[in-house]
Amino acid sequence: MSASDWSAVWLTARLAALTTLILLMVATPLAWRLSRARGRWRAPVEALVALPLVLPPTALGFYLLLLMSPNSMFGGWWLERTGGTLAFSFHGLLLASLVYSLPFAVQPLQNAFEAVGRGPMEAASSLRARPLDAFLTVAAPMAGRGYATAGALVFAHCLGEFGVLLMVGGNIPGRTRVISMALFEHVESLDYAAAHRLAGGLLLVSFCILLTVALLNGRFRSMRA
């Protein structure tokens, strides 16, 4: 591969890794709260979290681009603090990735926490464990399958996203050019050999991620049994 393609691979891997780590931390309290909620606000929050799944990527990217504009309150605040704009930067790509990948982290964790049930937490509470201690020592380990699934889905989704990132980051080599954009460029220029290398790499990595999750899920089922 060319140096430009390797740069796109490295930038994409860094973006996916950071997005996965941040979302696992951000989604954990949100998913936990949703798994325990019974109020009327639960349905609207779940719909809002799942919105990136059904909203066209270009529409989501457009609104994120407006949010990152120096003319907006948030974009202007960022410009004042950092001296640079969020749009067409790696930080902008990261913010966009966090937004459009949020449901891939929240939903598996929420399902895992709901599967834990209230019994183990009540048992820990009866032993005078504080809520945070009970969560870290009981609920989180029992939801290991959900964490593995959420991490894999977020990482794999970030590897292949195109529309949102193109709207927010453009296609600047070394700054915002990710694998999907490099692949599109090669296809557009009829360089199918280079396109095959990138597409084949994505296919192989995605398969390995899903295979690993399947194996881990099987192990978690065996441990629980």
PDB file of C-alpha atoms in Angstrom:
ATOM      1  CA  MET A   1       0.000   0.000   0.000  1.00  0.00           C
ATOM      2  CA  SER A   2       1.013   3.589  -0.500  1.00  0.00           C
ATOM      3  CA  ALA A   3       2.094   5.870   2.326  1.00  0.00           C
ATOM      4  CA  SER A   4      -1.211   7.727   1.989  1.00  0.00           C
ATOM      5  CA  ASP A   5      -3.166   4.504   2.460  1.00  0.00           C
ATOM      6  CA  TRP A   6      -1.098   3.513   5.499  1.00  0.00           C
ATOM      7  CA  SER A   7      -1.774   6.944   6.951  1.00  0.00           C
ATOM      8  CA  ALA A   8      -5.513   6.389   6.443  1.00  0.00           C
ATOM      9  CA  VAL A   9      -5.297   2.961   8.101  1.00  0.00           C
ATOM     10  CA  TRP A  10      -3.463   4.346  11.126  1.00  0.00           C
ATOM     11  CA  LEU A  11      -5.843   7.290  11.488  1.00  0.00           C
ATOM     12  CA  THR A  12      -8.880   4.984  11.229  1.00  0.00           C
ATOM     13  CA  ALA A  13      -7.493   2.544  13.795  1.00  0.00           C
ATOM     14  CA  ARG A  14      -6.728   5.395  16.202  1.00  0.00           C
ATOM     15  CA  LEU A  15     -10.185   6.872  15.696  1.00  0.00           C
ATOM     16  CA  ALA A  16     -11.907   3.521  16.244  1.00  0.00           C
ATOM     17  CA  ALA A  17      -9.865   2.706  19.353  1.00  0.00           C
ATOM     18  CA  LEU A  18     -10.487   6.090  20.999  1.00  0.00           C
ATOM     19  CA  THR A  19     -14.173   5.998  20.136  1.00  0.00           C
ATOM     20  CA  THR A  20     -14.523   2.513  21.622  1.00  0.00           C
ATOM     21  CA  LEU A  21     -12.742   3.369  24.860  1.00  0.00           C
ATOM     22  CA  ILE A  22     -14.660   6.608  25.405  1.00  0.00           C
ATOM     23  CA  LEU A  23     -18.038   5.143  24.523  1.00  0.00           C
ATOM     24  CA  LEU A  24     -17.642   2.151  26.840  1.00  0.00           C
ATOM     25  CA  MET A  25     -17.123   4.621  29.696  1.00  0.00           C
ATOM     26  CA  VAL A  26     -19.892   7.007  28.613  1.00  0.00           C
ATOM     27  CA  ALA A  27     -22.421   4.314  27.725  1.00  0.00           C
ATOM     28  CA  THR A  28     -22.015   2.344  30.952  1.00  0.00           C
ATOM     29  CA  PRO A  29     -23.893   4.730  33.301  1.00  0.00           C
ATOM     30  CA  LEU A  30     -26.451   5.550  30.609  1.00  0.00           C
ATOM     31  CA  ALA A  31     -27.145   1.880  29.840  1.00  0.00           C
ATOM     32  CA  TRP A  32     -27.283   1.041  33.541  1.00  0.00           C
ATOM     33  CA  ARG A  33     -29.776   3.811  34.185  1.00  0.00           C
ATOM     34  CA  LEU A  34     -31.940   2.777  31.244  1.00  0.00           C
ATOM     35  CA  SER A  35     -31.898  -0.870  32.348  1.00  0.00           C
ATOM     36  CA  ARG A  36     -33.268   0.163  35.750  1.00  0.00           C
ATOM     37  CA  ALA A  37     -35.667   2.894  34.611  1.00  0.00           C
ATOM     38  CA  ARG A  38     -39.417   2.423  34.618  1.00  0.00           C
ATOM     39  CA  GLY A  39     -40.564   6.017  34.130  1.00  0.00           C
ATOM     40  CA  ARG A  40     -42.138   7.674  31.115  1.00  0.00           C
ATOM     41  CA  TRP A  41     -38.854   9.300  30.144  1.00  0.00           C
ATOM     42  CA  ARG A  42     -37.251   5.940  29.289  1.00  0.00           C
ATOM     43  CA  ALA A  43     -38.876   5.560  25.851  1.00  0.00           C
ATOM     44  CA  PRO A  44     -37.890   9.047  24.583  1.00  0.00           C
ATOM     45  CA  VAL A  45     -34.306   8.593  25.803  1.00  0.00           C
ATOM     46  CA  GLU A  46     -34.056   5.162  24.150  1.00  0.00           C
ATOM     47  CA  ALA A  47     -35.410   6.642  20.917  1.00  0.00           C
ATOM     48  CA  LEU A  48     -32.905   9.492  21.076  1.00  0.00           C
ATOM     49  CA  VAL A  49     -30.004   7.093  21.676  1.00  0.00           C
ATOM     50  CA  ALA A  50     -31.100   4.870  18.771  1.00  0.00           C
ATOM     51  CA  LEU A  51     -31.651   7.812  16.377  1.00  0.00           C
ATOM     52  CA  PRO A  52     -28.259   7.445  14.594  1.00  0.00           C
ATOM     53  CA  LEU A  53     -29.321   3.940  13.535  1.00  0.00           C
ATOM     54  CA  VAL A  54     -32.132   5.261  11.330  1.00  0.00           C
ATOM     55  CA  LEU A  55     -31.062   8.821  10.526  1.00  0.00           C
ATOM     56  CA  PRO A  56     -29.302   9.085   7.149  1.00  0.00           C
ATOM     57  CA  PRO A  57     -25.551   9.562   7.728  1.00  0.00           C
ATOM     58  CA  THR A  58     -25.468  12.684   5.569  1.00  0.00           C
ATOM     59  CA  ALA A  59     -28.289  14.259   7.588  1.00  0.00           C
ATOM     60  CA  LEU A  60     -26.560  13.444  10.855  1.00  0.00           C
ATOM     61  CA  GLY A  61     -23.272  14.737   9.462  1.00  0.00           C
ATOM     62  CA  PHE A  62     -24.937  17.950   8.327  1.00  0.00           C
ATOM     63  CA  TYR A  63     -26.287  18.755  11.790  1.00  0.00           C
ATOM     64  CA  LEU A  64     -22.981  17.842  13.401  1.00  0.00           C
ATOM     65  CA  LEU A  65     -21.240  20.144  10.936  1.00  0.00           C
ATOM     66  CA  LEU A  66     -23.563  22.977  11.986  1.00  0.00           C
ATOM     67  CA  LEU A  67     -22.823  22.193  15.647  1.00  0.00           C
ATOM     68  CA  MET A  68     -19.071  22.379  14.982  1.00  0.00           C
ATOM     69  CA  SER A  69     -19.282  25.620  13.029  1.00  0.00           C
ATOM     70  CA  PRO A  70     -17.435  28.571  14.617  1.00  0.00           C
ATOM     71  CA  ASN A  71     -20.737  30.445  14.359  1.00  0.00           C
ATOM     72  CA  SER A  72     -22.446  28.028  16.740  1.00  0.00           C
ATOM     73  CA  MET A  73     -22.196  28.299  20.526  1.00  0.00           C
ATOM     74  CA  PHE A  74     -20.312  25.013  20.888  1.00  0.00           C
ATOM     75  CA  GLY A  75     -18.089  25.510  17.851  1.00  0.00           C
ATOM     76  CA  GLY A  76     -17.294  29.070  18.912  1.00  0.00           C
ATOM     77  CA  TRP A  77     -16.411  27.912  22.433  1.00  0.00           C
ATOM     78  CA  TRP A  78     -14.066  25.279  21.009  1.00  0.00           C
ATOM     79  CA  LEU A  79     -12.391  27.832  18.729  1.00  0.00           C
ATOM     80  CA  GLU A  80     -11.791  30.180  21.652  1.00  0.00           C
ATOM     81  CA  ARG A  81     -10.294  27.433  23.824  1.00  0.00           C
ATOM     82  CA  THR A  82      -8.126  25.680  21.229  1.00  0.00           C
ATOM     83  CA  GLY A  83      -7.575  28.170  18.435  1.00  0.00           C
ATOM     84  CA  GLY A  84      -8.796  25.691  15.820  1.00  0.00           C
ATOM     85  CA  THR A  85     -12.140  24.577  14.429  1.00  0.00           C
ATOM     86  CA  LEU A  86     -13.748  21.232  15.191  1.00  0.00           C
ATOM     87  CA  ALA A  87     -14.880  20.726  11.606  1.00  0.00           C
ATOM     88  CA  PHE A  88     -12.289  19.166   9.298  1.00  0.00           C
ATOM     89  CA  SER A  89     -10.136  18.032  12.231  1.00  0.00           C
ATOM     90  CA  PHE A  90      -9.445  14.740  14.007  1.00  0.00           C
ATOM     91  CA  HIS A  91     -11.286  15.966  17.096  1.00  0.00           C
ATOM     92  CA  GLY A  92     -14.309  16.635  14.921  1.00  0.00           C
ATOM     93  CA  LEU A  93     -14.124  13.109  13.541  1.00  0.00           C
ATOM     94  CA  LEU A  94     -13.919  11.764  17.086  1.00  0.00           C
ATOM     95  CA  LEU A  95     -16.962  13.727  18.217  1.00  0.00           C
ATOM     96  CA  ALA A  96     -18.932  12.551  15.192  1.00  0.00           C
ATOM     97  CA  SER A  97     -17.860   8.959  15.821  1.00  0.00           C
ATOM     98  CA  LEU A  98     -19.033   9.168  19.423  1.00  0.00           C
ATOM     99  CA  VAL A  99     -22.455  10.376  18.336  1.00  0.00           C
ATOM    100  CA  TYR A 100     -23.155   7.945  15.497  1.00  0.00           C
ATOM    101  CA  SER A 101     -21.725   4.927  17.349  1.00  0.00           C
ATOM    102  CA  LEU A 102     -23.522   5.603  20.649  1.00  0.00           C
ATOM    103  CA  PRO A 103     -26.369   3.089  20.088  1.00  0.00           C
ATOM    104  CA  PHE A 104     -23.867   0.333  19.262  1.00  0.00           C
ATOM    105  CA  ALA A 105     -22.474   0.746  22.782  1.00  0.00           C
ATOM    106  CA  VAL A 106     -25.612   1.496  24.778  1.00  0.00           C
ATOM    107  CA  GLN A 107     -27.955  -1.199  23.487  1.00  0.00           C
ATOM    108  CA  PRO A 108     -25.725  -4.268  24.092  1.00  0.00           C
ATOM    109  CA  LEU A 109     -24.826  -2.974  27.555  1.00  0.00           C
ATOM    110  CA  GLN A 110     -28.439  -2.229  28.398  1.00  0.00           C
ATOM    111  CA  ASN A 111     -29.472  -5.746  27.372  1.00  0.00           C
ATOM    112  CA  ALA A 112     -26.635  -7.233  29.420  1.00  0.00           C
ATOM    113  CA  PHE A 113     -27.554  -5.220  32.515  1.00  0.00           C
ATOM    114  CA  GLU A 114     -31.215  -6.198  32.165  1.00  0.00           C
ATOM    115  CA  ALA A 115     -30.146  -9.849  31.982  1.00  0.00           C
ATOM    116  CA  VAL A 116     -28.274  -9.443  35.277  1.00  0.00           C
ATOM    117  CA  GLY A 117     -31.563  -8.664  36.983  1.00  0.00           C
ATOM    118  CA  ARG A 118     -32.145  -7.144  40.384  1.00  0.00           C
ATOM    119  CA  GLY A 119     -31.445 -10.249  42.458  1.00  0.00           C
ATOM    120  CA  PRO A 120     -27.618 -10.092  42.471  1.00  0.00           C
ATOM    121  CA  MET A 121     -27.648  -6.372  43.262  1.00  0.00           C
ATOM    122  CA  GLU A 122     -30.132  -6.867  46.104  1.00  0.00           C
ATOM    123  CA  ALA A 123     -27.960  -9.649  47.465  1.00  0.00           C
ATOM    124  CA  ALA A 124     -24.906  -7.391  47.365  1.00  0.00           C
ATOM    125  CA  SER A 125     -26.890  -4.630  49.054  1.00  0.00           C
ATOM    126  CA  SER A 126     -27.945  -7.011  51.823  1.00  0.00           C
ATOM    127  CA  LEU A 127     -24.235  -7.610  52.465  1.00  0.00           C
ATOM    128  CA  ARG A 128     -23.841  -3.837  52.916  1.00  0.00           C
ATOM    129  CA  ALA A 129     -22.008  -3.268  49.645  1.00  0.00           C
ATOM    130  CA  ARG A 130     -22.198   0.302  48.428  1.00  0.00           C
ATOM    131  CA  PRO A 131     -23.967   0.800  45.060  1.00  0.00           C
ATOM    132  CA  LEU A 132     -20.714   1.539  43.195  1.00  0.00           C
ATOM    133  CA  ASP A 133     -18.936  -1.445  44.774  1.00  0.00           C
ATOM    134  CA  ALA A 134     -21.879  -3.702  43.965  1.00  0.00           C
ATOM    135  CA  PHE A 135     -21.844  -2.525  40.366  1.00  0.00           C
ATOM    136  CA  LEU A 136     -18.089  -2.987  39.909  1.00  0.00           C
ATOM    137  CA  THR A 137     -17.913  -6.388  41.621  1.00  0.00           C
ATOM    138  CA  VAL A 138     -21.258  -7.909  40.604  1.00  0.00           C
ATOM    139  CA  ALA A 139     -23.079  -6.243  37.709  1.00  0.00           C
ATOM    140  CA  ALA A 140     -20.106  -5.296  35.518  1.00  0.00           C
ATOM    141  CA  PRO A 141     -18.458  -8.766  35.584  1.00  0.00           C
ATOM    142  CA  MET A 142     -21.807 -10.440  34.913  1.00  0.00           C
ATOM    143  CA  ALA A 143     -22.304  -8.091  31.943  1.00  0.00           C
ATOM    144  CA  GLY A 144     -18.951  -9.034  30.416  1.00  0.00           C
ATOM    145  CA  ARG A 145     -20.662 -10.433  27.339  1.00  0.00           C
ATOM    146  CA  GLY A 146     -22.358  -7.087  26.756  1.00  0.00           C
ATOM    147  CA  TYR A 147     -19.068  -5.219  27.066  1.00  0.00           C
ATOM    148  CA  ALA A 148     -17.392  -7.525  24.555  1.00  0.00           C
ATOM    149  CA  THR A 149     -20.252  -7.119  22.085  1.00  0.00           C
ATOM    150  CA  ALA A 150     -20.457  -3.348  22.525  1.00  0.00           C
ATOM    151  CA  GLY A 151     -16.718  -2.864  22.097  1.00  0.00           C
ATOM    152  CA  ALA A 152     -16.596  -5.023  18.987  1.00  0.00           C
ATOM    153  CA  LEU A 153     -19.613  -3.377  17.349  1.00  0.00           C
ATOM    154  CA  VAL A 154     -18.370   0.149  18.007  1.00  0.00           C
ATOM    155  CA  PHE A 155     -14.874  -0.606  16.732  1.00  0.00           C
ATOM    156  CA  ALA A 156     -16.102  -2.397  13.599  1.00  0.00           C
ATOM    157  CA  HIS A 157     -18.665   0.310  12.875  1.00  0.00           C
ATOM    158  CA  CYS A 158     -16.023   3.022  13.106  1.00  0.00           C
ATOM    159  CA  LEU A 159     -13.805   1.203  10.609  1.00  0.00           C
ATOM    160  CA  GLY A 160     -16.367   1.440   7.833  1.00  0.00           C
ATOM    161  CA  GLU A 161     -18.238   4.699   8.421  1.00  0.00           C
ATOM    162  CA  PHE A 162     -18.214   7.046   5.426  1.00  0.00           C
ATOM    163  CA  GLY A 163     -21.084   9.527   5.146  1.00  0.00           C
ATOM    164  CA  VAL A 164     -20.894  11.195   8.550  1.00  0.00           C
ATOM    165  CA  LEU A 165     -17.103  11.466   8.491  1.00  0.00           C
ATOM    166  CA  LEU A 166     -17.070  12.878   4.980  1.00  0.00           C
ATOM    167  CA  MET A 167     -19.541  15.602   5.953  1.00  0.00           C
ATOM    168  CA  VAL A 168     -17.693  16.516   9.139  1.00  0.00           C
ATOM    169  CA  GLY A 169     -14.063  15.985   8.175  1.00  0.00           C
ATOM    170  CA  GLY A 170     -13.853  16.202   4.438  1.00  0.00           C
ATOM    171  CA  ASN A 171     -11.025  14.154   2.965  1.00  0.00           C
ATOM    172  CA  ILE A 172      -7.768  15.771   4.084  1.00  0.00           C
ATOM    173  CA  PRO A 173      -4.770  13.390   3.771  1.00  0.00           C
ATOM    174  CA  GLY A 174      -3.073  12.828   7.099  1.00  0.00           C
ATOM    175  CA  ARG A 175      -5.795  14.652   9.042  1.00  0.00           C
ATOM    176  CA  THR A 176      -9.271  13.344   8.208  1.00  0.00           C
ATOM    177  CA  ARG A 177      -8.777  10.816   5.397  1.00  0.00           C
ATOM    178  CA  VAL A 178      -9.944   7.447   6.727  1.00  0.00           C
ATOM    179  CA  ILE A 179     -10.008   4.004   5.091  1.00  0.00           C
ATOM    180  CA  SER A 180     -13.508   4.330   3.669  1.00  0.00           C
ATOM    181  CA  MET A 181     -12.595   7.576   1.902  1.00  0.00           C
ATOM    182  CA  ALA A 182      -9.358   6.117   0.558  1.00  0.00           C
ATOM    183  CA  LEU A 183     -11.307   3.122  -0.735  1.00  0.00           C
ATOM    184  CA  PHE A 184     -13.837   5.357  -2.446  1.00  0.00           C
ATOM    185  CA  GLU A 185     -11.037   7.356  -4.084  1.00  0.00           C
ATOM    186  CA  HIS A 186      -9.420   4.185  -5.464  1.00  0.00           C
ATOM    187  CA  VAL A 187     -12.714   2.950  -6.896  1.00  0.00           C
ATOM    188  CA  GLU A 188     -13.437   6.368  -8.397  1.00  0.00           C
ATOM    189  CA  SER A 189     -10.028   6.393 -10.084  1.00  0.00           C
ATOM    190  CA  LEU A 190     -10.498   2.748 -11.241  1.00  0.00           C
ATOM    191  CA  ASP A 191      -7.517   1.604  -9.151  1.00  0.00           C
ATOM    192  CA  TYR A 192      -9.173  -1.673  -8.250  1.00  0.00           C
ATOM    193  CA  ALA A 193      -5.986  -3.328  -7.015  1.00  0.00           C
ATOM    194  CA  ALA A 194      -5.569  -0.734  -4.261  1.00  0.00           C
ATOM    195  CA  ALA A 195      -9.303  -0.847  -3.551  1.00  0.00           C
ATOM    196  CA  HIS A 196      -9.117  -4.640  -3.153  1.00  0.00           C
ATOM    197  CA  ARG A 197      -6.320  -4.323  -0.625  1.00  0.00           C
ATOM    198  CA  LEU A 198      -8.269  -1.904   1.551  1.00  0.00           C
ATOM    199  CA  ALA A 199     -11.619  -3.652   1.165  1.00  0.00           C
ATOM    200  CA  GLY A 200     -10.062  -7.058   1.769  1.00  0.00           C
ATOM    201  CA  GLY A 201      -8.332  -5.783   4.884  1.00  0.00           C
ATOM    202  CA  LEU A 202     -11.597  -4.382   6.220  1.00  0.00           C
ATOM    203  CA  LEU A 203     -13.375  -7.641   5.451  1.00  0.00           C
ATOM    204  CA  LEU A 204     -10.735  -9.702   7.245  1.00  0.00           C
ATOM    205  CA  VAL A 205     -10.571  -7.454  10.307  1.00  0.00           C
ATOM    206  CA  SER A 206     -14.362  -7.279  10.593  1.00  0.00           C
ATOM    207  CA  PHE A 207     -14.653 -11.065  10.366  1.00  0.00           C
ATOM    208  CA  CYS A 208     -11.966 -11.551  13.021  1.00  0.00           C
ATOM    209  CA  ILE A 209     -13.724  -9.109  15.344  1.00  0.00           C
ATOM    210  CA  LEU A 210     -17.066 -10.879  14.987  1.00  0.00           C
ATOM    211  CA  LEU A 211     -15.438 -14.292  15.376  1.00  0.00           C
ATOM    212  CA  THR A 212     -13.734 -13.159  18.559  1.00  0.00           C
ATOM    213  CA  VAL A 213     -17.030 -11.883  19.945  1.00  0.00           C
ATOM    214  CA  ALA A 214     -18.747 -15.169  19.094  1.00  0.00           C
ATOM    215  CA  LEU A 215     -16.004 -17.126  20.863  1.00  0.00           C
ATOM    216  CA  LEU A 216     -16.137 -14.847  23.892  1.00  0.00           C
ATOM    217  CA  ASN A 217     -19.909 -15.110  24.061  1.00  0.00           C
ATOM    218  CA  GLY A 218     -19.611 -18.886  24.005  1.00  0.00           C
ATOM    219  CA  ARG A 219     -17.100 -18.721  26.827  1.00  0.00           C
ATOM    220  CA  PHE A 220     -19.336 -16.434  28.885  1.00  0.00           C
ATOM    221  CA  ARG A 221     -22.248 -18.837  28.401  1.00  0.00           C
ATOM    222  CA  SER A 222     -20.089 -21.746  29.554  1.00  0.00           C
ATOM    223  CA  MET A 223     -18.915 -19.825  32.611  1.00  0.00           C
ATOM    224  CA  ARG A 224     -22.451 -18.886  33.614  1.00  0.00           C
ATOM    225  CA  ALA A 225     -23.632 -22.451  33.079  1.00  0.00           C
TER     226      ALA A 225
END
